[in-house]
PDB file of C-alpha atoms in Angstrom:
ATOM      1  CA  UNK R   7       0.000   0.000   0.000  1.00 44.00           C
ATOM      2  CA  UNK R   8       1.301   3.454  -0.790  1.00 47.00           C
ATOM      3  CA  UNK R   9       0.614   6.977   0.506  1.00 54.00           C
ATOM      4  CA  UNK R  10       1.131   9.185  -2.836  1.00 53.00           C
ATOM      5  CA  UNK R  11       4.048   7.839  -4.528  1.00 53.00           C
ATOM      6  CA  UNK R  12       5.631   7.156  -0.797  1.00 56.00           C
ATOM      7  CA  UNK R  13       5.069   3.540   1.176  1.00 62.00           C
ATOM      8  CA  UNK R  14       2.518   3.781   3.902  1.00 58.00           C
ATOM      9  CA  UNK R  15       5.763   3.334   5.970  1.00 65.00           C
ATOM     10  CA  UNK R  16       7.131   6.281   5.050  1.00 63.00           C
ATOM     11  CA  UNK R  17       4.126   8.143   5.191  1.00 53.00           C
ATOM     12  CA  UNK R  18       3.110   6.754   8.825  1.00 53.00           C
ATOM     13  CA  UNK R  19       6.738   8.111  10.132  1.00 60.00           C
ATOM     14  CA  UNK R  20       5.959  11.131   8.832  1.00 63.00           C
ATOM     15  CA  UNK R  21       2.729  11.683  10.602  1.00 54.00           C
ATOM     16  CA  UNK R  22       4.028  10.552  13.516  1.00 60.00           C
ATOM     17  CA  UNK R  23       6.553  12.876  13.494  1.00 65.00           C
ATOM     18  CA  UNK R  24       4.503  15.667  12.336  1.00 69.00           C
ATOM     19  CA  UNK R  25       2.613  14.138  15.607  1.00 87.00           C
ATOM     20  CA  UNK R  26       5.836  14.529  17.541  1.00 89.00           C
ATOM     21  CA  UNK R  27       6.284  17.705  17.254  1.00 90.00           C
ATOM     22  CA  UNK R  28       3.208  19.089  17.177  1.00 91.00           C
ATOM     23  CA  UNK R  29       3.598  17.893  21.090  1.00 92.00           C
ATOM     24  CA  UNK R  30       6.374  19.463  21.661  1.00 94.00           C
ATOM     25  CA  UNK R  31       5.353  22.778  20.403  1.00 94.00           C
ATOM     26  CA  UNK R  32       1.991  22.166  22.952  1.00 93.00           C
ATOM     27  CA  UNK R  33       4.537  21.135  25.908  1.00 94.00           C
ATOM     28  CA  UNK R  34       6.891  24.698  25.134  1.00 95.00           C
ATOM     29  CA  UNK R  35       3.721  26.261  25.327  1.00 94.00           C
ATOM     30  CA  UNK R  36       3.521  25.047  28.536  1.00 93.00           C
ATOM     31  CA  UNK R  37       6.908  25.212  29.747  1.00 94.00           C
ATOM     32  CA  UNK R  38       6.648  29.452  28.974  1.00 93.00           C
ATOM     33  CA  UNK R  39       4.216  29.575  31.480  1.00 91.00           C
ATOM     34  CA  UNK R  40       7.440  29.584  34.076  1.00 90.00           C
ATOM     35  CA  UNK R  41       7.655  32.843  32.364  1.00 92.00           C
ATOM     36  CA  UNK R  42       6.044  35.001  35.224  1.00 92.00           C
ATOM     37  CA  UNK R  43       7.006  37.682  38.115  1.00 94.00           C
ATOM     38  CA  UNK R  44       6.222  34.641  41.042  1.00 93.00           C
ATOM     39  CA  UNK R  45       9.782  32.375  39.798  1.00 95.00           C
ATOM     40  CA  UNK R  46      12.419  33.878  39.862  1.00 96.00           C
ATOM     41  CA  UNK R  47      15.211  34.682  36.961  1.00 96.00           C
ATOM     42  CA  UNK R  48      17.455  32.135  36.852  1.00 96.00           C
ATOM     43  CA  UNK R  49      14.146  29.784  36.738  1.00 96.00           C
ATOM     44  CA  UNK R  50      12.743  31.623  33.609  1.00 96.00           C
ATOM     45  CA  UNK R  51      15.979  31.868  32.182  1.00 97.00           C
ATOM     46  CA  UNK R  52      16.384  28.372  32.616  1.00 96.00           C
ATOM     47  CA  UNK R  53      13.101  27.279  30.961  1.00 96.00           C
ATOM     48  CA  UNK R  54      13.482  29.730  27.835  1.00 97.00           C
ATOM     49  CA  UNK R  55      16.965  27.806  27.484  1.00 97.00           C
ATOM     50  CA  UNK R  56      14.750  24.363  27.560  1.00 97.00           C
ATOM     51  CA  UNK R  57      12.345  25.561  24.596  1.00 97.00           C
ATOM     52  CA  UNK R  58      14.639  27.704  22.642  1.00 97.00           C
ATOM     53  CA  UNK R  59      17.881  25.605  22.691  1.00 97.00           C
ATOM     54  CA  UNK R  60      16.852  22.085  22.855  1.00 96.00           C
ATOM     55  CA  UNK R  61      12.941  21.536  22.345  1.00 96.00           C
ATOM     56  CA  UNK R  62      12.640  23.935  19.016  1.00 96.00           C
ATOM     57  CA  UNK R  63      15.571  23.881  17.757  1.00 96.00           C
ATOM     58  CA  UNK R  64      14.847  21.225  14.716  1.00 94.00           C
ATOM     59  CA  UNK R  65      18.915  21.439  13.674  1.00 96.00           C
ATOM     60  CA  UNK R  66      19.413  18.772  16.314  1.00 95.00           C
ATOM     61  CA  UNK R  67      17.957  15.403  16.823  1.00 95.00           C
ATOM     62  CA  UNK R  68      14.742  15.036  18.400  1.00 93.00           C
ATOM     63  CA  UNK R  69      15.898  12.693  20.676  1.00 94.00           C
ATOM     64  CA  UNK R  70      18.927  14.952  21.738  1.00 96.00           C
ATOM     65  CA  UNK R  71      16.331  17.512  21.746  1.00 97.00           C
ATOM     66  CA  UNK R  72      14.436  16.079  24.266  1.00 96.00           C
ATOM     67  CA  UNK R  73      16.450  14.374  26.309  1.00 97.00           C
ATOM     68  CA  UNK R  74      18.632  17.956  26.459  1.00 98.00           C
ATOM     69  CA  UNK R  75      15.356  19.599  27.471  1.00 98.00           C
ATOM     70  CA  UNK R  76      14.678  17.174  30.360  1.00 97.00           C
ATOM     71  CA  UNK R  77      18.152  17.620  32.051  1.00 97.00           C
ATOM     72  CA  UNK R  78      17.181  21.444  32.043  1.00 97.00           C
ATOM     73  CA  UNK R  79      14.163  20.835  33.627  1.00 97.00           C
ATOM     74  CA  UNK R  80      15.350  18.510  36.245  1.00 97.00           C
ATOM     75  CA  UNK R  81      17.932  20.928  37.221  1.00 96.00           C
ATOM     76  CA  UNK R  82      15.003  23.211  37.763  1.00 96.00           C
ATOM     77  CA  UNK R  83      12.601  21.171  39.183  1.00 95.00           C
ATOM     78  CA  UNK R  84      15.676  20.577  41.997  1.00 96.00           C
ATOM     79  CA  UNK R  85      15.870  24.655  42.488  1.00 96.00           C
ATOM     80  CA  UNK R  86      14.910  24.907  46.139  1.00 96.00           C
ATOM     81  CA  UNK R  87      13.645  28.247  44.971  1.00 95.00           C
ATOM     82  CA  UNK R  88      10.744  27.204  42.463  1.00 94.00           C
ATOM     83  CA  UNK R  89       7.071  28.029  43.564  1.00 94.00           C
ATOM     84  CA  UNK R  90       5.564  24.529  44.687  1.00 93.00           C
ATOM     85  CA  UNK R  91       3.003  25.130  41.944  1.00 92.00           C
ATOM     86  CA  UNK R  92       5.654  25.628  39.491  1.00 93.00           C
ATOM     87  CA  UNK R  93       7.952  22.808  40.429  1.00 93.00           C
ATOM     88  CA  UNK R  94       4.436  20.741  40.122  1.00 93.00           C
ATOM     89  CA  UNK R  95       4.489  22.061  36.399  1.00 93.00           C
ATOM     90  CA  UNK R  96       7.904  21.275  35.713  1.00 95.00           C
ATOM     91  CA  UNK R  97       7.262  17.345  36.601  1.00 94.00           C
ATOM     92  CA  UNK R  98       4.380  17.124  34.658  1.00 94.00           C
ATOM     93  CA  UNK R  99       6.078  17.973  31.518  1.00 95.00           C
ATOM     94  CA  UNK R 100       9.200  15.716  32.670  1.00 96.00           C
ATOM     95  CA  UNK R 101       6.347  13.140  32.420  1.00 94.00           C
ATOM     96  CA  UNK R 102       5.747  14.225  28.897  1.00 93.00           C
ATOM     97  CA  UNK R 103       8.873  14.145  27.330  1.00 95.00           C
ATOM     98  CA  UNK R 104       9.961  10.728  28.921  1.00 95.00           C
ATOM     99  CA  UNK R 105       6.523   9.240  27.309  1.00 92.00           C
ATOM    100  CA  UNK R 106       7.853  11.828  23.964  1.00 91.00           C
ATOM    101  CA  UNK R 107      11.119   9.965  24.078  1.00 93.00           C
ATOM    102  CA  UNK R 108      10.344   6.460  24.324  1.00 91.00           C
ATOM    103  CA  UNK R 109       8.063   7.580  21.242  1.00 86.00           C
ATOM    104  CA  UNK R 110      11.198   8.189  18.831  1.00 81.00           C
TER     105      UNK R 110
END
């Protein structure tokens, strides 16, 4: 079976990458939101690195790309100086990109 002139295969990686990402764009989204007055700089800083560096940055691998992201994040999440409701939010989207990396 084919998808255009590609094999479904082909097509099927595709999508699920197309799928992949489109996740990742939803879970920056969400990592921003450590973008506010309550956490302080080095935090923000910190998560802006995450998305911009590692998560978006589609000249690296998207496994590198996560699993760069994550060790930001834990190194956050471990910042005795993160709100508890933002060091909630960072584990929640360590959840997501281990369950985004055992995807690729």
């Amino acid at each position: 079976m084919r998808c255009g002139s590609a094999p479904l295969e082909a097509c099927f990686q595709r999508l699920t990458h197309m799928t992949i990402e489109t996740r990742i764009e939803q879970i920056s989204t969400v990592i921003l939101q450590l973008d506010d007055s309550k956490v302080p700089r080095n935090i923000r800083a910190g998560a802006k690195e995450a998305v911009d560096k590692w998560l978006l940055n589609k000249s690296k691998d998207l496994d590198v790309r996560i699993a760069m992201a994550q060790n930001k994040l834990e190194e956050l999440s471990e910042d005795p100086n993160i709100p508890m409701e933002y060091g909630v939010l960072v584990l929640q989207v360590l959840t997501a990109l281990e369950q985004l990396l055992g995807e690729v």
